[in-house]
Short mmCIF file of C-alpha atoms in Angstrom, two decimals:
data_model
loop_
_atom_site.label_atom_id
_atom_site.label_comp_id
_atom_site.label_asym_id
_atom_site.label_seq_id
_atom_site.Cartn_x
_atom_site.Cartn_y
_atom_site.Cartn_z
CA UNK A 1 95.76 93.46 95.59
CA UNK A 2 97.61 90.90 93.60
CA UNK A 3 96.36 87.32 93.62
CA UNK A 4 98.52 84.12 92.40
CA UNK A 5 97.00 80.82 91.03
CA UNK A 6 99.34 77.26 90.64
CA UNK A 7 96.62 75.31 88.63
CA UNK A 8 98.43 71.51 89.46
CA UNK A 9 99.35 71.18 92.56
CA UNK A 10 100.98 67.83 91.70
CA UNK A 11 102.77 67.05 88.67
CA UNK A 12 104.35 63.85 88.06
CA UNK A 13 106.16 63.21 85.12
CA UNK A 14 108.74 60.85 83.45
CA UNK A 15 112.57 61.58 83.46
CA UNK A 16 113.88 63.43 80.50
CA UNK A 17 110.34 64.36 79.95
CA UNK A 18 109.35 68.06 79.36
CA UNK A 19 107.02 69.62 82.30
CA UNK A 20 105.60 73.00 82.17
CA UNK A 21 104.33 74.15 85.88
CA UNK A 22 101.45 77.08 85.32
CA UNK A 23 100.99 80.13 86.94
CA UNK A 24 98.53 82.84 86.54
CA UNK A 25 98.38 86.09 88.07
CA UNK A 26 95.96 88.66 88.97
CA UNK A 27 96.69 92.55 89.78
CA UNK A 28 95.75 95.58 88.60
CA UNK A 29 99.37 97.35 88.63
CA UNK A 30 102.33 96.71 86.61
CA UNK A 31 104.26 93.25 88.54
CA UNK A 32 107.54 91.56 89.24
CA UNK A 33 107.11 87.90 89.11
CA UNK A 34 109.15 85.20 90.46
CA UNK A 35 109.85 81.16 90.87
CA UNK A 36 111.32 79.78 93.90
CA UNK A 37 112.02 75.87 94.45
CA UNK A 38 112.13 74.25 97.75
CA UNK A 39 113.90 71.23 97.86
CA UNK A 40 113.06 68.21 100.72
CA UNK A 41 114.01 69.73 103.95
CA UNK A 42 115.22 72.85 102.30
CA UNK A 43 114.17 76.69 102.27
CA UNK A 44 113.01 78.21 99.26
CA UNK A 45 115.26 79.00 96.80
CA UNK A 46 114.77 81.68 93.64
CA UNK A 47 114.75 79.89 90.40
CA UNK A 48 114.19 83.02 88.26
CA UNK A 49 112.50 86.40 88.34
CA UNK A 50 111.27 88.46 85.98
CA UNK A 51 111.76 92.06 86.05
CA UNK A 52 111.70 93.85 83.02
CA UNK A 53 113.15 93.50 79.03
CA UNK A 54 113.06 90.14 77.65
CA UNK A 55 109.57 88.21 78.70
CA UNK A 56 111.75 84.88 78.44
CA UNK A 57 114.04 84.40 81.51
CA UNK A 58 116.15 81.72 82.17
CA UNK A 59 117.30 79.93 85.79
CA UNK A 60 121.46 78.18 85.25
CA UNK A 61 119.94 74.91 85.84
CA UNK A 62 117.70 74.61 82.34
CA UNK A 63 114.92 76.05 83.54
CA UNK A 64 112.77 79.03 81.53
CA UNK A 65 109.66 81.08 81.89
CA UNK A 66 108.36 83.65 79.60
CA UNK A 67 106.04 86.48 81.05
CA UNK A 68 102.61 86.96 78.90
CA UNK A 69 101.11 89.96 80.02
CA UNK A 70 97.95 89.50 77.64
CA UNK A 71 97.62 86.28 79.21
CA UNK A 72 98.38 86.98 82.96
CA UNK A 73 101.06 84.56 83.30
CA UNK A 74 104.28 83.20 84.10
CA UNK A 75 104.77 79.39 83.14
CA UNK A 76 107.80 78.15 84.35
CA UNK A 77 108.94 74.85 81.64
CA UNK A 78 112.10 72.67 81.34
CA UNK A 79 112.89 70.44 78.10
CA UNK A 80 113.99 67.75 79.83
CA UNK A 81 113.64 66.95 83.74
CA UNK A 82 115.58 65.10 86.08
CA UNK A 83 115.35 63.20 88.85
CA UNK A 84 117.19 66.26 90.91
CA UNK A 85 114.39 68.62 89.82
CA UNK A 86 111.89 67.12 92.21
CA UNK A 87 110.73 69.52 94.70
CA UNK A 88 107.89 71.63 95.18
CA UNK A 89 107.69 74.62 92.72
CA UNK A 90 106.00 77.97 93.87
CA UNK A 91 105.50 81.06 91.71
CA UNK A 92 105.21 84.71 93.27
CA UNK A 93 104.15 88.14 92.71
CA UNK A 94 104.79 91.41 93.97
CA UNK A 95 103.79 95.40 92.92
CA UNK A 96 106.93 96.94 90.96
CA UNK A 97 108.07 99.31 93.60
CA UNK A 98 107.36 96.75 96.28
CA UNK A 99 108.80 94.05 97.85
CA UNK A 100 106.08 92.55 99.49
CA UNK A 101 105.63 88.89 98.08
CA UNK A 102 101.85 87.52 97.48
CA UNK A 103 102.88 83.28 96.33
CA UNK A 104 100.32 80.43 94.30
CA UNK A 105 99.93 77.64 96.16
CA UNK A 106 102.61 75.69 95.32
CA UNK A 107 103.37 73.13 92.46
CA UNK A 108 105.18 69.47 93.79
CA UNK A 109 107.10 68.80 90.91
CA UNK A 110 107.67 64.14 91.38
CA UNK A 111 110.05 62.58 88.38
CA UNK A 112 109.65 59.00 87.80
CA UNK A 113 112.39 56.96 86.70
CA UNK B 1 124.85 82.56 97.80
CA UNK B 2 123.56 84.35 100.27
CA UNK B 3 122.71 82.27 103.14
CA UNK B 4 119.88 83.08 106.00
CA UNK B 5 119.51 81.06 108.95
CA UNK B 6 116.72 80.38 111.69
CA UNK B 7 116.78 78.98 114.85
CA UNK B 8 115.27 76.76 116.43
CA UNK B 9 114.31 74.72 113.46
CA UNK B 10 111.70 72.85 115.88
CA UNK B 11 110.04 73.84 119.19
CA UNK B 12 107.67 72.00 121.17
CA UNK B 13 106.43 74.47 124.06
CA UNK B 14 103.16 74.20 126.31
CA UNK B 15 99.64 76.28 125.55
CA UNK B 16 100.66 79.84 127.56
CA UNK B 17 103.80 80.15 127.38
CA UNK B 18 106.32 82.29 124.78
CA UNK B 19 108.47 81.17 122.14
CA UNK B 20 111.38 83.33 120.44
CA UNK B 21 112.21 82.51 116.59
CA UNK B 22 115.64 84.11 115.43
CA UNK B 23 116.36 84.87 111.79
CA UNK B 24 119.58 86.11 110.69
CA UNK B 25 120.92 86.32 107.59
CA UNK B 26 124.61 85.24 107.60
CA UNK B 27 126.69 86.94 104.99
CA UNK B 28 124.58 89.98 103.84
CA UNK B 29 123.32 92.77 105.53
CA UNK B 30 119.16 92.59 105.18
CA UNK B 31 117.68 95.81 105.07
CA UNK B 32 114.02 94.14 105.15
CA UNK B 33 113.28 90.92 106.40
CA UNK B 34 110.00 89.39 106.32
CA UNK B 35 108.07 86.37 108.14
CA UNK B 36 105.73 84.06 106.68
CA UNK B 37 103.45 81.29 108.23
CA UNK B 38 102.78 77.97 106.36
CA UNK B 39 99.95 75.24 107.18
CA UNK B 40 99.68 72.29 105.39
CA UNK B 41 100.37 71.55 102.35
CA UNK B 42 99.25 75.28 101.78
CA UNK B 43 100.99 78.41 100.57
CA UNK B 44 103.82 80.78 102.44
CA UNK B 45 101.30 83.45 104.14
CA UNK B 46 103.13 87.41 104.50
CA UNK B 47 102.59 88.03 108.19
CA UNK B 48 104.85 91.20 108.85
CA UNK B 49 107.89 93.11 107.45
CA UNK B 50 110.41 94.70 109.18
CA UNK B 51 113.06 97.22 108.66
CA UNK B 52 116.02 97.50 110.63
CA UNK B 53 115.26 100.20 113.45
CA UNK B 54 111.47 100.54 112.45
CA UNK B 55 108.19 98.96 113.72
CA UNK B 56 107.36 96.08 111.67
CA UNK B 57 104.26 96.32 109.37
CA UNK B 58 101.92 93.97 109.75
CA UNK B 59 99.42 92.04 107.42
CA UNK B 60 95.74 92.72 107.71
CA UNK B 61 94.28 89.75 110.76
CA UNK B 62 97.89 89.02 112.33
CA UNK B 63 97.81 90.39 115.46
CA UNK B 64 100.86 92.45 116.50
CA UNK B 65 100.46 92.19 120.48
CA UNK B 66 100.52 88.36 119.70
CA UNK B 67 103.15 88.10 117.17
CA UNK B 68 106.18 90.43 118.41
CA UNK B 69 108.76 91.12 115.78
CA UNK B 70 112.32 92.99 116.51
CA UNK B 71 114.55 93.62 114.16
CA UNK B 72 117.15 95.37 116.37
CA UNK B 73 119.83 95.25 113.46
CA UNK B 74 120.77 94.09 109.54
CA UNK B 75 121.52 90.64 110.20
CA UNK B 76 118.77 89.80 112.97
CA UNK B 77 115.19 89.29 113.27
CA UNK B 78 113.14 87.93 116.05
CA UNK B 79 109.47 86.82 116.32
CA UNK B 80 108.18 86.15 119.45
CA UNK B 81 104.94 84.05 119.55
CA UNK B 82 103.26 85.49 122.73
CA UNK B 83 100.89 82.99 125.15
CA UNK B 84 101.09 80.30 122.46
CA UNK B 85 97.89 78.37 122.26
CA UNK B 86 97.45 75.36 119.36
CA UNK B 87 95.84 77.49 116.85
CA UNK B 88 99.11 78.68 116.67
CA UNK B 89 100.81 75.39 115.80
CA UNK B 90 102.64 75.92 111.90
CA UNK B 91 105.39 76.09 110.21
CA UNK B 92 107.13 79.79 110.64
CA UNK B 93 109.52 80.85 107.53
CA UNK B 94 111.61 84.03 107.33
CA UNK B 95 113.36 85.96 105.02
CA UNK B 96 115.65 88.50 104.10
CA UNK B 97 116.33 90.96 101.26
CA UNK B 98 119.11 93.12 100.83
CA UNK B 99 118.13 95.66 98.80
CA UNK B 100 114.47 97.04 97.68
CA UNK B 101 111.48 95.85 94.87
CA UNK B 102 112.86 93.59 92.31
CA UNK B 103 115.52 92.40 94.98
CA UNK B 104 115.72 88.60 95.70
CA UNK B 105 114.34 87.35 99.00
CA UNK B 106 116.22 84.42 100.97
CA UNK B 107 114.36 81.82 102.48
CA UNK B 108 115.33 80.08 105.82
CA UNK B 109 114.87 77.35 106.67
CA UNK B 110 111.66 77.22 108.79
CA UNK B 111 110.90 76.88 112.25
CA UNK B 112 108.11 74.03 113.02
CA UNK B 113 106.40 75.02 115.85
CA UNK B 114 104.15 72.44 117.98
CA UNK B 115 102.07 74.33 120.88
CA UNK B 116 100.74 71.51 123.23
#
């Protein structure tokens, strides 16, 4: 079984600040992993997934996260935030042949002015 | 984007009685959809998923006689919460995938549902 662990659950940071949101991930078969954003009073939307080839995979709206296997994770980070970004981050796993989705807890992502 | 919707977004209904969440995904065909329940400020929990035609599979402790699911075609998905008590009280959250592993999921909205 795969497991999924968020390590902030809150993260407030400055505009135009750089965040990085961690994510760590357990399972004993080869994964997919995935971000998805929910904005206020929104469903979740993906940010990025990562499937196979390059380890770094980018979202359209600046974000990046770069799959370490050696390391079990999947940090998701962003140069420079903006007020827009805030929402609450969640990062998810599931078996490669599966679709099944196993998700951290969730990450609120709050940018100060 | 692909777009799924649920409905009702919020339900009040009395200890006993049913309540019938719709998902349907509104310009793609979903060949799996799933549903999820969420407490408090905690994580999206996998109750079921269901295939189009099939008996939905459910996740170990979610009982199926209390938590009907129908998926009677590639754009629909019910749950039916059967003789609602509190306990059941959460925030319900479906999705839809139209195609297999490694295929994006869409979210809907959620359905908040208050048992009294």
């Amino acid at each position: 079984a795969q497991s999924v662990t968020q390590l902030d659950s809150q993260v407030p940071v400055f505009e135009e600040a750089p965040v990085e949101l961690r994510c760590n991930y357990s399972s004993s078969v080869s994964v997919y992993l995935f971000w998805y954003v929910q904005y206020p009073n929104q469903g979740l939307q993906l940010l990025l997934k990562y499937l196979s080839g390059s380890t770094l995979v980018e979202s359209i709206n600046g974000f990046e996260a770069e799959f370490n296997k050696s390391q079990t994770s999947f940090h998701l980070r962003k140069p420079s935030v903006h007020i827009s970004d805030t929402a609450e981050y969640y990062c998810a796993v599931s078996h490669q042949g599966a679709q099944k989705l196993v998700f951290g807890q969730g990450t609120r992502l709050t940018i100060n002015p | 984007g692909a777009v799924v919707s649920q409905h009702p977004s919020r339900v009040i209904c009395k200890s006993g009685t049913s309540v019938k969440i719709e998902c349907r995904s509104l310009d793609f065909q979903a060949t799996t959809m799933f549903w999820y329940r969420q407490f408090p400020k905690q994580s999206l929990m996998l109750m079921a998923t269901s295939n189009e035609g099939s008996k939905a599979t459910y996740e170990q402790g979610v009982e199926k006689d209390k938590f009907l699911i129908n998926h009677a075609s590639l754009t629909l998905s019910t749950l039916t919460v059967t003789s609602a008590h509190p306990e059941d009280s959460s925030f319900y959250i479906c999705s839809a995938s139209p195609g297999g592993p490694g295929e994006t999921q869409y979210f809907g909205p959620g359905t908040r549902l208050l048992v009294l």
